[in-house]
C-alpha cells in the first residue's frame, strides 16, 4: 500500500537516492532538509520539499500538522568522524539534539514509524569480527557516540509506546547511482578522495595510519553500495508497517578491505595510479569494521547485490567522470 514518507535529510547523497526509490515504488515523499550539507539539485522530481532544520520544533510541528505523514526516514546528520573529534558540540547539538526534536514532533503527531541512519561507528574497536548487532558498543568517535545516543532515545521511546523504529547501522556507504555520487564539503571519505587524487584533481591521498593490527597495517572497512543501502530503507519501512516494534540491524557485506586494497582496486578499475603518502593515524578510527549481515538477510530479506568492491569503485569512477552507471 502506498504511503507518505517524510525523508529528513533527503537532499543528501543517500537520502535523495532513497527518496527516488520510494517514488519509484509508488510512495509519496516529502523531504525536509536545511541544505547545510545537502543540495536542492539532488531532490527527486515528484517529492515535496521543505527547507527547514529537523531541530526547528515549530517548523516540524507545522509540517506534521499539515501533511498526512505515515512514516519517517531520518538521514539528517553530520557524518565526519574526524571532524566530530575536533568539534564535538556541533555533533551533539545536531545529531542528538535536533533528531530528538524531530522524534518528539513525530510522536506528538502520532507518526510512530521511524527508520534511523545509524552507523557501524557505534561499535568502536572490534572484539570479534564480523560484528553482529550484539557486539558491545563503545564508540571511539563523538560521531559514533551521537548515533548510539539516538538509538538509546529510540529504544526508550519504543519501550514507552511512543515510537516504533528500525536503526540501520551502515558500514561504509560508497559507490554512486545514476550520476549521484558522494560530494561532501569538505570531502573526507576514502574512495572519492582517492579517485580525485588519481585524476590529479587533489593532492596525494594521505593514508591515515600504517601501524594498525591488520595484515597490511592499514584500516579495514566494509564498503556497501548506496543502491543497496537505499533498498534496505524500503525493507525497513515494510517491517515497521507489518508491526515490528524495535529493530537494530547492520548493513554491510561481511567482506572487509584495507585502505591499501582499496587503492589497488582503484588503480585496477581506473588504470591510473593513486598518488599517496603514508601518514599518522586519524583520531577516532577503529582498526577494522566488518559487518555480520545475517540479521538484515533474515529479518529484512535484504542482501547486497551491487556491493562488490570493483563495482562500487566503477560506479563512483563513472559518476565522478560525468558518465552515469
Ligand atoms: N582514510 C584514509 N585517508 C583519507 C580518508 C580516509 O586513509 O583521506 C581511511 C580512514 O582512516 C579509514 C578508511 O580510509 O580507515 C575509511 O575512511 P572514511 O573516512 O571513508 O570512512 P570512515 O570509516 O571513517 O567512516 C565511514 C562513515 C561513518 C561510518 C563508518 C563505519 O563516514 O559514518 O564509515 O564504517 F560510521
Short mmCIF file of C-alpha atoms and ligand atoms in Angstrom, two decimals:
data_model
loop_
_atom_site.label_atom_id
_atom_site.label_comp_id
_atom_site.label_asym_id
_atom_site.label_seq_id
_atom_site.Cartn_x
_atom_site.Cartn_y
_atom_site.Cartn_z
CA UNK A 1 0.00 0.00 0.00
CA UNK A 2 1.38 3.42 -0.95
CA UNK A 3 2.47 5.52 1.99
CA UNK A 4 3.50 9.11 2.59
CA UNK A 5 7.07 9.12 3.86
CA UNK A 6 8.87 12.07 5.42
CA UNK A 7 12.53 11.88 4.36
CA UNK A 8 14.63 14.02 6.68
CA UNK A 9 17.95 14.80 5.03
CA UNK A 10 16.56 13.88 1.62
CA UNK A 11 18.73 16.47 -0.14
CA UNK A 12 21.83 14.43 0.72
CA UNK A 13 23.54 11.56 -1.03
CA UNK A 14 21.79 8.50 0.41
CA UNK A 15 18.59 10.33 1.34
CA UNK A 16 17.92 11.51 -2.21
CA UNK A 17 18.53 8.05 -3.65
CA UNK A 18 16.18 6.52 -1.12
CA UNK A 19 13.55 9.18 -1.84
CA UNK A 20 13.79 8.29 -5.53
CA UNK A 21 13.40 4.58 -4.73
CA UNK A 22 10.29 5.34 -2.66
CA UNK A 23 8.79 7.38 -5.51
CA UNK A 24 9.66 4.61 -7.97
CA UNK A 25 7.60 2.13 -5.99
CA UNK A 26 4.64 4.49 -5.72
CA UNK A 27 5.06 6.02 -2.26
CA UNK A 28 4.57 9.75 -1.69
CA UNK A 29 7.63 11.61 -0.44
CA UNK A 30 8.07 14.84 1.50
CA UNK A 31 11.66 15.92 2.06
CA UNK A 32 12.79 18.15 4.87
CA UNK A 33 16.39 19.38 4.73
CA UNK A 34 18.14 22.54 5.92
CA UNK A 35 20.60 22.32 2.99
CA UNK A 36 23.53 22.71 5.38
CA UNK A 37 25.26 19.84 3.63
CA UNK A 38 22.68 18.76 1.06
CA UNK A 39 21.71 20.29 -2.28
CA UNK A 40 18.38 21.14 -3.89
CA UNK A 41 19.78 19.75 -7.15
CA UNK A 42 19.52 16.14 -6.00
CA UNK A 43 15.92 16.32 -4.75
CA UNK A 44 13.98 13.94 -6.99
CA UNK A 45 11.13 15.16 -9.14
CA UNK A 46 7.83 14.34 -7.52
CA UNK A 47 9.00 14.89 -3.95
CA UNK A 48 7.61 17.81 -1.94
CA UNK A 49 10.38 19.87 -0.32
CA UNK A 50 10.52 21.93 2.87
CA UNK A 51 13.69 23.80 3.69
CA UNK A 52 13.95 23.56 7.47
CA UNK A 53 16.07 22.09 10.21
CA UNK A 54 14.77 18.99 11.94
CA UNK A 55 15.77 20.76 15.15
CA UNK A 56 13.23 23.53 14.48
CA UNK A 57 10.34 22.44 16.68
CA UNK A 58 7.86 24.95 15.26
CA UNK A 59 8.69 24.05 11.66
CA UNK A 60 8.45 20.31 12.36
CA UNK A 61 5.16 20.63 14.22
CA UNK A 62 3.69 22.81 11.46
CA UNK A 63 4.86 20.44 8.74
CA UNK A 64 3.48 17.39 10.50
CA UNK A 65 0.13 19.02 11.16
CA UNK A 66 -0.29 20.00 7.52
CA UNK A 67 0.88 16.75 5.86
CA UNK A 68 -0.58 13.32 6.36
CA UNK A 69 2.70 11.51 7.07
CA UNK A 70 2.73 7.75 7.75
CA UNK A 71 6.42 7.17 8.47
CA UNK A 72 9.75 8.97 8.65
CA UNK A 73 13.24 8.04 7.50
CA UNK A 74 15.94 10.20 9.05
CA UNK A 75 19.22 10.72 7.19
CA UNK A 76 19.77 14.22 8.55
CA UNK A 77 23.01 14.47 10.49
CA UNK A 78 26.69 15.26 10.28
CA UNK A 79 28.80 12.30 9.21
CA UNK A 80 32.51 13.02 9.52
CA UNK A 81 34.02 11.01 12.37
CA UNK A 82 37.27 13.00 12.16
CA UNK A 83 35.51 16.38 12.40
CA UNK A 84 33.41 15.15 15.33
CA UNK A 85 36.61 14.73 17.35
CA UNK A 86 37.65 18.36 16.85
CA UNK A 87 34.14 19.85 17.09
CA UNK A 88 32.18 17.57 19.43
CA UNK A 89 29.50 20.08 20.43
CA UNK A 90 28.42 20.55 16.83
CA UNK A 91 27.75 16.81 16.59
CA UNK A 92 25.86 16.50 19.86
CA UNK A 93 23.65 19.51 19.11
CA UNK A 94 22.79 18.44 15.58
CA UNK A 95 22.87 14.65 15.63
CA UNK A 96 21.32 14.14 19.05
CA UNK A 97 19.52 17.39 19.89
CA UNK A 98 17.90 18.06 16.52
CA UNK A 99 16.96 14.41 15.93
CA UNK A 100 15.29 14.31 19.33
CA UNK A 101 13.25 17.40 18.49
CA UNK A 102 12.08 15.66 15.30
CA UNK A 103 11.23 12.49 17.21
CA UNK A 104 9.16 14.36 19.75
CA UNK A 105 7.28 16.23 16.99
CA UNK A 106 6.61 12.91 15.23
CA UNK A 107 5.41 11.24 18.42
CA UNK A 108 3.06 14.16 19.17
CA UNK A 109 1.68 13.91 15.63
CA UNK A 110 1.14 10.16 16.11
CA UNK A 111 3.68 9.31 13.39
CA UNK A 112 5.19 6.28 15.04
CA UNK A 113 7.24 4.55 12.36
CA UNK A 114 10.84 5.72 12.20
CA UNK A 115 13.85 4.47 10.24
CA UNK A 116 17.13 5.85 11.52
CA UNK A 117 20.50 6.14 9.74
CA UNK A 118 22.78 4.76 12.38
CA UNK A 119 26.34 3.65 11.89
CA UNK A 120 28.93 0.97 12.46
CA UNK A 121 30.74 3.71 14.35
CA UNK A 122 28.59 2.78 17.40
CA UNK A 123 30.73 -0.34 17.92
CA UNK A 124 34.22 1.09 18.36
CA UNK A 125 37.17 -1.30 18.31
CA UNK A 126 36.07 -4.82 17.34
CA UNK A 127 36.21 -7.55 19.95
CA UNK A 128 35.33 -10.03 17.24
CA UNK A 129 34.66 -9.80 13.53
CA UNK A 130 32.43 -9.85 11.56
CA UNK A 131 30.49 -7.81 14.09
CA UNK A 132 26.97 -8.86 14.97
CA UNK A 133 24.41 -6.43 16.35
CA UNK A 134 25.05 -7.91 19.81
CA UNK A 135 28.70 -6.78 19.71
CA UNK A 136 29.32 -4.38 22.63
CA UNK A 137 29.01 -0.71 21.75
CA UNK A 138 31.92 1.53 22.78
CA UNK A 139 32.29 4.28 20.15
CA UNK A 140 35.78 5.63 19.53
CA UNK A 141 34.43 8.84 17.99
CA UNK A 142 31.98 11.52 19.06
CA UNK A 143 30.15 10.81 15.82
CA UNK A 144 29.62 7.18 16.82
CA UNK A 145 28.54 8.26 20.30
CA UNK A 146 25.86 10.55 18.83
CA UNK A 147 24.44 7.68 16.76
CA UNK A 148 24.37 5.43 19.79
CA UNK A 149 22.66 8.12 21.87
CA UNK A 150 19.85 8.41 19.31
CA UNK A 151 19.50 4.62 19.30
CA UNK A 152 19.07 4.82 23.10
CA UNK A 153 16.45 7.57 22.75
CA UNK A 154 14.61 5.41 20.24
CA UNK A 155 14.79 2.35 22.48
CA UNK A 156 13.31 4.29 25.39
CA UNK A 157 10.60 5.79 23.21
CA UNK A 158 9.74 2.33 21.86
CA UNK A 159 9.57 0.89 25.36
CA UNK A 160 7.09 3.63 26.32
CA UNK A 161 4.96 3.01 23.21
CA UNK A 162 5.83 6.42 21.73
CA UNK A 163 7.67 5.18 18.63
CA UNK A 164 8.42 2.05 16.61
CA UNK A 165 11.78 2.05 14.86
CA UNK A 166 14.44 0.38 12.76
CA UNK A 167 18.01 1.62 13.29
CA UNK A 168 20.20 0.73 10.33
CA UNK A 169 23.89 0.58 11.21
CA UNK A 170 25.59 1.44 7.93
CA UNK A 171 29.12 0.31 7.42
CA UNK A 172 30.97 2.33 4.74
CA UNK A 173 28.50 3.80 2.28
CA UNK A 174 30.14 4.18 -1.12
CA UNK A 175 29.55 3.98 -4.87
CA UNK A 176 27.16 6.07 -6.96
CA UNK A 177 23.87 5.72 -8.73
CA UNK A 178 22.56 7.44 -11.84
CA UNK A 179 25.18 10.12 -11.64
CA UNK A 180 24.61 10.80 -7.93
CA UNK A 181 27.83 10.46 -6.01
CA UNK A 182 29.38 11.39 -2.72
CA UNK A 183 30.32 15.06 -2.80
CA UNK A 184 30.81 16.22 0.74
CA UNK A 185 32.21 19.64 1.53
CA UNK A 186 34.89 19.12 2.62
CA UNK A 187 35.28 15.58 1.32
CA UNK A 188 36.69 13.18 3.94
CA UNK A 189 35.84 9.75 2.55
CA UNK A 190 38.45 7.41 1.18
CA UNK A 191 37.09 6.43 -2.23
CA UNK A 192 36.17 9.91 -3.57
CA UNK A 193 39.46 11.34 -2.26
CA UNK A 194 41.47 8.54 -3.85
CA UNK A 195 39.65 8.92 -7.18
CA UNK A 196 40.28 12.67 -7.17
CA UNK A 197 43.96 12.10 -6.38
CA UNK A 198 44.20 9.61 -9.28
CA UNK A 199 42.77 12.24 -11.64
CA UNK A 200 45.17 14.87 -10.34
CA UNK A 201 42.29 16.98 -9.06
CA UNK A 202 43.56 16.80 -5.49
CA UNK A 203 46.89 16.36 -3.80
CA UNK A 204 48.17 12.90 -2.96
CA UNK A 205 45.88 10.80 -0.79
CA UNK A 206 47.00 10.62 2.81
CA UNK A 207 46.85 7.08 4.14
CA UNK A 208 45.93 7.52 7.78
CA UNK A 209 47.98 5.03 9.75
CA UNK A 210 50.05 2.03 8.70
CA UNK A 211 50.58 0.52 12.14
CA UNK A 212 47.11 -0.91 12.80
CA UNK A 213 46.86 -4.57 13.87
CA UNK A 214 45.71 -5.62 10.38
CA UNK A 215 47.60 -7.71 7.78
CA UNK A 216 48.96 -4.68 5.90
CA UNK A 217 48.80 -2.18 8.77
CA UNK A 218 46.02 -0.02 7.29
CA UNK A 219 42.39 0.13 8.45
CA UNK A 220 39.88 -2.38 7.17
CA UNK A 221 36.34 -1.32 6.26
CA UNK A 222 33.23 -2.96 4.81
CA UNK A 223 32.12 -0.92 1.77
CA UNK A 224 28.43 -1.03 0.87
CA UNK A 225 26.92 0.36 -2.31
CA UNK A 226 24.44 3.22 -1.88
CA UNK A 227 21.85 1.49 -4.07
CA UNK A 228 21.89 -1.47 -1.67
CA UNK A 229 21.56 0.92 1.28
CA UNK A 230 18.60 2.66 -0.33
CA UNK A 231 16.78 -0.65 -0.83
CA UNK A 232 17.29 -1.56 2.81
CA UNK A 233 15.32 1.51 3.92
CA UNK A 234 12.33 0.40 1.90
CA UNK A 235 12.53 -3.03 3.53
CA UNK A 236 12.77 -1.37 6.96
CA UNK A 237 9.59 0.63 6.29
CA UNK A 238 7.86 -2.59 5.29
CA UNK A 239 8.73 -4.41 8.52
CA UNK A 240 7.53 -1.41 10.52
CA UNK A 241 4.25 -1.40 8.58
CA UNK A 242 3.80 -5.06 9.45
CA UNK A 243 4.16 -4.36 13.16
CA UNK A 244 7.86 -4.51 14.15
CA UNK A 245 8.43 -2.51 17.32
CA UNK A 246 12.17 -2.29 17.52
CA UNK A 247 15.00 -3.50 15.27
CA UNK A 248 18.69 -2.65 15.14
CA UNK A 249 20.35 -4.02 12.04
CA UNK A 250 23.76 -3.91 10.35
CA UNK A 251 24.06 -3.03 6.67
CA UNK A 252 27.29 -4.23 5.14
CA UNK A 253 28.69 -7.08 3.07
CA UNK A 254 30.66 -9.16 5.62
CA UNK A 255 33.75 -8.51 3.49
CA UNK A 256 36.44 -6.07 4.59
CA UNK A 257 39.12 -4.29 2.57
CA UNK A 258 42.17 -2.40 3.82
CA UNK A 259 42.99 1.12 2.66
CA UNK A 260 45.86 -0.32 0.62
CA UNK A 261 43.49 -2.85 -1.01
CA UNK A 262 41.06 -0.06 -1.91
CA UNK A 263 43.91 1.90 -3.51
CA UNK A 264 44.93 -1.18 -5.55
CA UNK A 265 41.33 -1.78 -6.65
CA UNK A 266 41.01 1.86 -7.74
CA UNK A 267 44.20 1.53 -9.77
CA UNK A 268 42.84 -1.61 -11.44
CA UNK A 269 39.46 -0.05 -12.27
CA UNK A 270 40.74 3.31 -13.48
CA UNK A 271 44.08 2.29 -14.99
CA UNK A 272 45.57 5.28 -13.15
CA UNK A 273 47.92 5.29 -10.22
CA UNK A 274 46.71 6.79 -6.94
CA UNK A 275 49.42 9.10 -5.61
CA UNK A 276 49.51 8.61 -1.86
CA UNK A 277 51.63 9.28 1.17
CA UNK A 278 51.74 7.35 4.41
CA UNK A 279 50.80 9.48 7.41
CA UNK A 280 49.83 9.03 11.03
CA UNK A 281 46.52 7.70 12.33
CA UNK A 282 43.37 9.85 12.21
CA UNK A 283 41.87 10.16 15.71
CA UNK A 284 38.73 8.07 16.23
CA UNK A 285 39.41 5.44 13.54
CA UNK A 286 38.91 1.82 14.70
CA UNK A 287 41.27 -0.70 13.07
CA UNK A 288 38.61 -2.86 11.49
CA UNK A 289 34.85 -2.63 10.91
CA UNK A 290 33.23 -5.56 9.12
CA UNK A 291 29.55 -6.43 9.43
CA UNK A 292 27.74 -9.62 10.04
CA UNK A 293 24.69 -9.27 7.79
CA UNK A 294 22.66 -12.31 8.84
CA UNK A 295 20.01 -10.28 10.66
CA UNK A 296 19.37 -8.00 7.67
CA UNK A 297 19.00 -11.05 5.46
CA UNK A 298 16.72 -12.93 7.86
CA UNK A 299 14.52 -10.08 9.10
CA UNK A 300 14.57 -7.51 6.30
CA UNK A 301 15.02 -10.04 3.49
CA UNK A 302 17.88 -7.82 2.34
CA UNK A 303 21.11 -8.91 0.70
CA UNK A 304 23.52 -6.59 -1.09
CA UNK A 305 23.55 -7.09 -4.86
CA UNK A 306 25.81 -4.30 -6.10
CA UNK A 307 28.48 -4.09 -3.44
CA UNK A 308 31.47 -5.94 -4.90
CA UNK A 309 34.36 -3.52 -4.31
CA UNK A 310 35.20 -3.20 -8.02
CA UNK A 311 31.54 -2.42 -8.86
CA UNK A 312 31.40 0.23 -6.14
CA UNK A 313 34.57 1.84 -7.44
CA UNK A 314 33.49 1.59 -11.08
CA UNK A 315 30.18 3.34 -10.33
CA UNK A 316 31.93 6.05 -8.27
CA UNK A 317 34.51 6.49 -11.03
CA UNK A 318 31.91 6.83 -13.79
CA UNK A 319 29.87 9.30 -11.75
CA UNK A 320 32.96 11.38 -10.97
CA UNK A 321 33.81 11.40 -14.68
CA UNK A 322 30.31 12.53 -15.60
CA UNK A 323 29.19 9.23 -17.14
CA UNK A 324 26.28 7.59 -15.41
CA UNK A 325 26.30 3.93 -14.40
N1 LIG B 1 41.21 7.17 5.01
C1 LIG B 1 42.49 7.48 4.64
N2 LIG B 1 42.70 8.67 4.03
C2 LIG B 1 41.70 9.54 3.75
C3 LIG B 1 40.38 9.21 4.13
C4 LIG B 1 40.18 8.00 4.76
O1 LIG B 1 43.44 6.71 4.88
O2 LIG B 1 41.97 10.61 3.20
C5 LIG B 1 40.98 5.90 5.69
C6 LIG B 1 40.38 6.08 7.08
O3 LIG B 1 41.39 6.21 8.04
C7 LIG B 1 39.58 4.80 7.22
C8 LIG B 1 39.16 4.45 5.80
O4 LIG B 1 40.03 5.17 4.97
O5 LIG B 1 40.40 3.79 7.70
C9 LIG B 1 37.74 4.86 5.50
O6 LIG B 1 37.59 6.19 5.89
P1 LIG B 1 36.30 7.06 5.52
O7 LIG B 1 36.56 8.44 6.01
O8 LIG B 1 35.99 6.87 4.08
O9 LIG B 1 35.15 6.37 6.33
P2 LIG B 1 35.07 6.04 7.90
O10 LIG B 1 35.39 4.58 8.05
O11 LIG B 1 35.83 6.97 8.71
O12 LIG B 1 33.57 6.34 8.20
C10 LIG B 1 32.52 5.82 7.44
C11 LIG B 1 31.31 6.70 7.63
C12 LIG B 1 30.84 6.61 9.03
C13 LIG B 1 30.67 5.18 9.46
C14 LIG B 1 31.88 4.38 9.18
C15 LIG B 1 31.57 2.95 9.54
O13 LIG B 1 31.60 8.04 7.30
O14 LIG B 1 29.61 7.23 9.10
O15 LIG B 1 32.23 4.51 7.83
O16 LIG B 1 32.37 2.01 8.93
F1 LIG B 1 30.44 5.11 10.76
#
